[in-house]
Every structure is written in C-alpha cells, then in structure tokens.
Amino acid sequence: MQNRLSDASIIIYKVQAEPSIEPQFYKEANSSLLVRSRAIEQNETPDALLLENLDAPCLSDITMDTYEALRFIDDIMNQISQIEGNLPYSYKTGCLPDWEHFSSSLLKDLEILVQRGTFQKTDQEVIDKLASYCNDSSVVAAIQSKSGLVHGDLNSGNERHLSFQDITGVV
C-alpha cells in the first residue's frame, strides 16, 4: 500500500504473512541497491515494513537491446552478490546435506498436497520427475560450487520501493 505524506513524498507500507524474513533482511543487509526502510514491530502479527518509494520507471518500461539487457542483468547480479551483513535466510541449501534435506522435505510436502487433492493436476510421475531434477548431477554440482542468496518471490511487483524523508519515531 502506498501512502503520500504531507511533503508529497510516498512511502510503501508492506506486511507479509509468515514466514517472512524480509523485515529482518532489510535490518541486516547493507547495499546501495536497497531502498531505505524501517521495520514496525507488531506484537501478534508479522512485522511490517515502511519502504522508500523510488520515482523511477520499472525495468519493463525501459527499452534495451539484447546486449544492453545482458550487461545490465550481469551488473545487477554482481551487485546482489555483494550485499553484506548478517543476512537471514529461510532455508539453508548451500551444501549437499542441506540441499538433500530441503529437497526431500519439499517433495514430501508436495506428495501430501497431492494425496489430499489440493494439487489435482500433479501426480506421482511429476513428483518423481522433480526428484530426478533435484538429484541431477548438474544441480548437485551447482549446490557444491558456490553458495549465495536467492529471493524466492522475485517479480515485477517487488520493483515498487519506498522513501522516508519525514518519517520519524518509527522503529
């Protein structure tokens, strides 16, 4: 939800259902890529965020040739890889035992959803195929080669940022 302040600046109020580590991530992360933010701690509901709104076009509104787009993506990926801080995570998958635990838990949860009828277009054949992908030698090699952070819900809706020019007294 965007809110316009008395000075005409705009902030974004964001709260997510649990589990979410986003407020903790913004508190711990250090990067010029990230907008200014403030967490609002709440007693019985997930913490909320106030985020700086950037008055800038979305990436989808910018025309680039293929070479420019690939250079841009490479630059952004490099900057993301340099985010510093004691960063929180939801799942640890950076070594083979952690990956095996994560992927087997995920597949078991999927099997339960299929058995309950929650996922009606997924069957055991699909689950077996996903399991083979999880254990594929290229995936195993990637897991063992380099660790990093992954945003599990990165989409164009996450391009909307926030600004804190006159926000005070918010913890």
PDB file of C-alpha atoms in Angstrom:
ATOM      1  CA  MET A   1       0.000   0.000   0.000  1.00  0.00           C
ATOM      2  CA  GLN A   2       1.422   3.393  -0.992  1.00  0.00           C
ATOM      3  CA  ASN A   3       0.897   6.425   1.224  1.00  0.00           C
ATOM      4  CA  ARG A   4       1.533  10.054   0.321  1.00  0.00           C
ATOM      5  CA  LEU A   5       2.950  12.157   3.155  1.00  0.00           C
ATOM      6  CA  SER A   6       2.328  15.861   3.786  1.00  0.00           C
ATOM      7  CA  ASP A   7       5.528  16.749   1.899  1.00  0.00           C
ATOM      8  CA  ALA A   8       4.206  14.798  -1.156  1.00  0.00           C
ATOM      9  CA  SER A   9       6.765  12.020  -0.741  1.00  0.00           C
ATOM     10  CA  ILE A  10       5.487   8.475  -0.970  1.00  0.00           C
ATOM     11  CA  ILE A  11       6.206   5.524   1.265  1.00  0.00           C
ATOM     12  CA  ILE A  12       5.162   1.939   0.865  1.00  0.00           C
ATOM     13  CA  TYR A  13       3.688   0.038   3.771  1.00  0.00           C
ATOM     14  CA  LYS A  14       4.319  -3.685   3.375  1.00  0.00           C
ATOM     15  CA  VAL A  15       3.378  -6.596   5.569  1.00  0.00           C
ATOM     16  CA  GLN A  16       3.528 -10.255   4.633  1.00  0.00           C
ATOM     17  CA  ALA A  17       2.097 -13.411   6.102  1.00  0.00           C
ATOM     18  CA  GLU A  18       4.556 -15.589   7.940  1.00  0.00           C
ATOM     19  CA  PRO A  19       7.017 -16.983   7.323  1.00  0.00           C
ATOM     20  CA  SER A  20       8.761 -13.828   6.135  1.00  0.00           C
ATOM     21  CA  ILE A  21      12.291 -12.710   6.864  1.00  0.00           C
ATOM     22  CA  GLU A  22      12.039  -9.516   4.815  1.00  0.00           C
ATOM     23  CA  PRO A  23      11.962  -7.051   7.767  1.00  0.00           C
ATOM     24  CA  GLN A  24      14.977  -8.786   9.303  1.00  0.00           C
ATOM     25  CA  PHE A  25      16.742  -8.826   5.909  1.00  0.00           C
ATOM     26  CA  TYR A  26      16.307  -5.062   5.463  1.00  0.00           C
ATOM     27  CA  LYS A  27      17.573  -4.512   9.005  1.00  0.00           C
ATOM     28  CA  GLU A  28      20.712  -6.616   8.492  1.00  0.00           C
ATOM     29  CA  ALA A  29      21.561  -6.004   4.819  1.00  0.00           C
ATOM     30  CA  ASN A  30      23.976  -3.344   3.662  1.00  0.00           C
ATOM     31  CA  SER A  31      23.828  -2.410  -0.026  1.00  0.00           C
ATOM     32  CA  SER A  32      23.319   0.679  -2.150  1.00  0.00           C
ATOM     33  CA  LEU A  33      20.779  -1.403  -4.124  1.00  0.00           C
ATOM     34  CA  LEU A  34      18.315  -1.391  -1.247  1.00  0.00           C
ATOM     35  CA  VAL A  35      15.929   1.450  -0.536  1.00  0.00           C
ATOM     36  CA  ARG A  36      15.764   2.961   2.921  1.00  0.00           C
ATOM     37  CA  SER A  37      13.446   1.079   5.215  1.00  0.00           C
ATOM     38  CA  ARG A  38      12.053   0.945   8.723  1.00  0.00           C
ATOM     39  CA  ALA A  39      10.551  -2.072  10.425  1.00  0.00           C
ATOM     40  CA  ILE A  40       7.441  -1.694  12.530  1.00  0.00           C
ATOM     41  CA  GLU A  41       7.440  -4.383  15.169  1.00  0.00           C
ATOM     42  CA  GLN A  42       3.996  -5.755  15.945  1.00  0.00           C
ATOM     43  CA  ASN A  43       3.069  -7.952  18.885  1.00  0.00           C
ATOM     44  CA  GLU A  44       0.877 -10.683  17.459  1.00  0.00           C
ATOM     45  CA  THR A  45       1.190 -10.186  13.715  1.00  0.00           C
ATOM     46  CA  PRO A  46       4.185 -10.199  11.372  1.00  0.00           C
ATOM     47  CA  ASP A  47       6.398  -7.122  11.426  1.00  0.00           C
ATOM     48  CA  ALA A  48       5.613  -4.505   8.789  1.00  0.00           C
ATOM     49  CA  LEU A  49       7.979  -2.507   6.632  1.00  0.00           C
ATOM     50  CA  LEU A  50       7.968   1.108   5.552  1.00  0.00           C
ATOM     51  CA  LEU A  51       9.950   1.335   2.340  1.00  0.00           C
ATOM     52  CA  GLU A  52      11.209   4.298   0.365  1.00  0.00           C
ATOM     53  CA  ASN A  53       9.358   4.819  -2.916  1.00  0.00           C
ATOM     54  CA  LEU A  54      11.630   5.486  -5.855  1.00  0.00           C
ATOM     55  CA  ASP A  55      10.103   7.619  -8.567  1.00  0.00           C
ATOM     56  CA  ALA A  56      11.679   5.702 -11.422  1.00  0.00           C
ATOM     57  CA  PRO A  57      10.468   3.632 -14.354  1.00  0.00           C
ATOM     58  CA  CYS A  58      10.081  -0.117 -13.974  1.00  0.00           C
ATOM     59  CA  LEU A  59      12.571  -2.234 -15.850  1.00  0.00           C
ATOM     60  CA  SER A  60       9.757  -3.477 -18.082  1.00  0.00           C
ATOM     61  CA  ASP A  61       9.217   0.139 -19.244  1.00  0.00           C
ATOM     62  CA  ILE A  62      12.815   0.560 -20.442  1.00  0.00           C
ATOM     63  CA  THR A  63      13.812  -0.421 -23.979  1.00  0.00           C
ATOM     64  CA  MET A  64      17.197  -2.127 -24.261  1.00  0.00           C
ATOM     65  CA  ASP A  65      18.806  -4.214 -26.940  1.00  0.00           C
ATOM     66  CA  THR A  66      19.841  -7.751 -26.002  1.00  0.00           C
ATOM     67  CA  TYR A  67      23.462  -6.821 -25.329  1.00  0.00           C
ATOM     68  CA  GLU A  68      22.493  -3.922 -23.032  1.00  0.00           C
ATOM     69  CA  ALA A  69      19.966  -6.091 -21.185  1.00  0.00           C
ATOM     70  CA  LEU A  70      22.503  -8.868 -20.602  1.00  0.00           C
ATOM     71  CA  ARG A  71      25.098  -6.356 -19.392  1.00  0.00           C
ATOM     72  CA  PHE A  72      22.524  -4.791 -17.078  1.00  0.00           C
ATOM     73  CA  ILE A  73      21.485  -8.184 -15.666  1.00  0.00           C
ATOM     74  CA  ASP A  74      25.128  -9.174 -15.149  1.00  0.00           C
ATOM     75  CA  ASP A  75      25.800  -5.891 -13.323  1.00  0.00           C
ATOM     76  CA  ILE A  76      22.745  -6.264 -11.070  1.00  0.00           C
ATOM     77  CA  MET A  77      23.613  -9.900 -10.281  1.00  0.00           C
ATOM     78  CA  ASN A  78      27.131  -8.824  -9.358  1.00  0.00           C
ATOM     79  CA  GLN A  79      25.805  -6.090  -7.050  1.00  0.00           C
ATOM     80  CA  ILE A  80      23.318  -8.507  -5.440  1.00  0.00           C
ATOM     81  CA  SER A  81      26.140 -10.972  -4.776  1.00  0.00           C
ATOM     82  CA  GLN A  82      27.949  -8.238  -2.844  1.00  0.00           C
ATOM     83  CA  ILE A  83      25.152  -7.476  -0.367  1.00  0.00           C
ATOM     84  CA  GLU A  84      26.807  -7.511   3.030  1.00  0.00           C
ATOM     85  CA  GLY A  85      25.569  -8.125   6.556  1.00  0.00           C
ATOM     86  CA  ASN A  86      24.427 -10.896   8.837  1.00  0.00           C
ATOM     87  CA  LEU A  87      21.728 -11.909   6.363  1.00  0.00           C
ATOM     88  CA  PRO A  88      18.821 -14.085   7.482  1.00  0.00           C
ATOM     89  CA  TYR A  89      17.541 -16.977   5.406  1.00  0.00           C
ATOM     90  CA  SER A  90      14.503 -19.223   5.348  1.00  0.00           C
ATOM     91  CA  TYR A  91      16.239 -22.320   4.043  1.00  0.00           C
ATOM     92  CA  LYS A  92      19.879 -23.294   4.040  1.00  0.00           C
ATOM     93  CA  THR A  93      20.741 -25.233   0.884  1.00  0.00           C
ATOM     94  CA  GLY A  94      24.390 -24.300   0.261  1.00  0.00           C
ATOM     95  CA  CYS A  95      25.878 -27.725   0.898  1.00  0.00           C
ATOM     96  CA  LEU A  96      24.789 -31.157  -0.271  1.00  0.00           C
ATOM     97  CA  PRO A  97      23.330 -32.436   3.062  1.00  0.00           C
ATOM     98  CA  ASP A  98      21.302 -29.215   3.466  1.00  0.00           C
ATOM     99  CA  TRP A  99      20.089 -29.431  -0.150  1.00  0.00           C
ATOM    100  CA  GLU A 100      19.085 -33.075   0.269  1.00  0.00           C
ATOM    101  CA  HIS A 101      17.156 -32.249   3.463  1.00  0.00           C
ATOM    102  CA  PHE A 102      15.421 -29.267   1.825  1.00  0.00           C
ATOM    103  CA  SER A 103      14.501 -31.027  -1.416  1.00  0.00           C
ATOM    104  CA  SER A 104      13.289 -34.218   0.287  1.00  0.00           C
ATOM    105  CA  SER A 105      11.112 -32.176   2.689  1.00  0.00           C
ATOM    106  CA  LEU A 106       9.720 -30.198  -0.219  1.00  0.00           C
ATOM    107  CA  LEU A 107       8.898 -33.365  -2.172  1.00  0.00           C
ATOM    108  CA  LYS A 108       7.241 -34.950   0.887  1.00  0.00           C
ATOM    109  CA  ASP A 109       5.098 -31.836   1.343  1.00  0.00           C
ATOM    110  CA  LEU A 110       4.148 -31.976  -2.336  1.00  0.00           C
ATOM    111  CA  GLU A 111       3.171 -35.652  -2.013  1.00  0.00           C
ATOM    112  CA  ILE A 112       0.889 -34.789   0.917  1.00  0.00           C
ATOM    113  CA  LEU A 113      -0.768 -31.987  -1.090  1.00  0.00           C
ATOM    114  CA  VAL A 114      -1.349 -34.377  -3.990  1.00  0.00           C
ATOM    115  CA  GLN A 115      -2.763 -37.076  -1.682  1.00  0.00           C
ATOM    116  CA  ARG A 116      -5.166 -34.557  -0.094  1.00  0.00           C
ATOM    117  CA  GLY A 117      -6.346 -33.454  -3.513  1.00  0.00           C
ATOM    118  CA  THR A 118      -5.039 -29.912  -3.087  1.00  0.00           C
ATOM    119  CA  PHE A 119      -2.904 -30.304  -6.225  1.00  0.00           C
ATOM    120  CA  GLN A 120      -5.132 -32.102  -8.709  1.00  0.00           C
ATOM    121  CA  LYS A 121      -3.007 -31.689 -11.842  1.00  0.00           C
ATOM    122  CA  THR A 122       0.117 -33.082 -10.201  1.00  0.00           C
ATOM    123  CA  ASP A 123       0.678 -36.806  -9.785  1.00  0.00           C
ATOM    124  CA  GLN A 124       3.411 -39.171  -8.643  1.00  0.00           C
ATOM    125  CA  GLU A 125       5.013 -39.097 -12.088  1.00  0.00           C
ATOM    126  CA  VAL A 126       5.535 -35.334 -11.779  1.00  0.00           C
ATOM    127  CA  ILE A 127       6.901 -35.715  -8.250  1.00  0.00           C
ATOM    128  CA  ASP A 128       9.336 -38.396  -9.449  1.00  0.00           C
ATOM    129  CA  LYS A 129      10.466 -36.108 -12.271  1.00  0.00           C
ATOM    130  CA  LEU A 130      11.034 -33.244  -9.803  1.00  0.00           C
ATOM    131  CA  ALA A 131      13.009 -35.619  -7.565  1.00  0.00           C
ATOM    132  CA  SER A 132      15.215 -36.573 -10.505  1.00  0.00           C
ATOM    133  CA  TYR A 133      15.826 -32.867 -11.228  1.00  0.00           C
ATOM    134  CA  CYS A 134      16.733 -32.243  -7.572  1.00  0.00           C
ATOM    135  CA  ASN A 135      19.288 -35.043  -7.700  1.00  0.00           C
ATOM    136  CA  ASP A 136      20.623 -34.314 -11.188  1.00  0.00           C
ATOM    137  CA  SER A 137      24.419 -34.122 -11.355  1.00  0.00           C
ATOM    138  CA  SER A 138      24.299 -30.535 -12.695  1.00  0.00           C
ATOM    139  CA  VAL A 139      22.150 -29.409  -9.732  1.00  0.00           C
ATOM    140  CA  VAL A 140      24.392 -31.229  -7.251  1.00  0.00           C
ATOM    141  CA  ALA A 141      27.472 -29.635  -8.845  1.00  0.00           C
ATOM    142  CA  ALA A 142      25.880 -26.166  -8.635  1.00  0.00           C
ATOM    143  CA  ILE A 143      24.967 -26.672  -4.972  1.00  0.00           C
ATOM    144  CA  GLN A 144      28.524 -27.686  -4.162  1.00  0.00           C
ATOM    145  CA  SER A 145      30.215 -24.967  -6.227  1.00  0.00           C
ATOM    146  CA  LYS A 146      29.124 -21.675  -4.679  1.00  0.00           C
ATOM    147  CA  SER A 147      26.745 -20.516  -2.012  1.00  0.00           C
ATOM    148  CA  GLY A 148      24.549 -17.454  -2.279  1.00  0.00           C
ATOM    149  CA  LEU A 149      21.177 -15.918  -1.539  1.00  0.00           C
ATOM    150  CA  VAL A 150      18.040 -16.485  -3.577  1.00  0.00           C
ATOM    151  CA  HIS A 151      14.902 -14.363  -3.482  1.00  0.00           C
ATOM    152  CA  GLY A 152      12.096 -16.902  -3.630  1.00  0.00           C
ATOM    153  CA  ASP A 153       9.455 -14.461  -4.854  1.00  0.00           C
ATOM    154  CA  LEU A 154      11.269 -12.009  -7.087  1.00  0.00           C
ATOM    155  CA  ASN A 155       8.796 -10.493  -9.519  1.00  0.00           C
ATOM    156  CA  SER A 156       7.852  -7.157 -11.039  1.00  0.00           C
ATOM    157  CA  GLY A 157       5.688  -6.350  -8.002  1.00  0.00           C
ATOM    158  CA  ASN A 158       8.903  -6.166  -5.983  1.00  0.00           C
ATOM    159  CA  GLU A 159      10.108  -3.222  -8.072  1.00  0.00           C
ATOM    160  CA  ARG A 160       7.971  -0.856  -6.061  1.00  0.00           C
ATOM    161  CA  HIS A 161      10.181   0.826  -3.489  1.00  0.00           C
ATOM    162  CA  LEU A 162       9.793   3.362  -0.651  1.00  0.00           C
ATOM    163  CA  SER A 163      11.099   6.750   0.710  1.00  0.00           C
ATOM    164  CA  PHE A 164      11.477   8.073   4.285  1.00  0.00           C
ATOM    165  CA  GLN A 165      12.054  11.802   4.131  1.00  0.00           C
ATOM    166  CA  ASP A 166       9.815  12.826   7.014  1.00  0.00           C
ATOM    167  CA  ILE A 167       9.302   9.563   8.877  1.00  0.00           C
ATOM    168  CA  THR A 168      10.448   9.803  12.451  1.00  0.00           C
ATOM    169  CA  GLY A 169       9.750   7.827  15.571  1.00  0.00           C
ATOM    170  CA  VAL A 170       9.327   4.552  13.696  1.00  0.00           C
ATOM    171  CA  VAL A 171      11.488   1.722  14.971  1.00  0.00           C
TER     172      VAL A 171
END
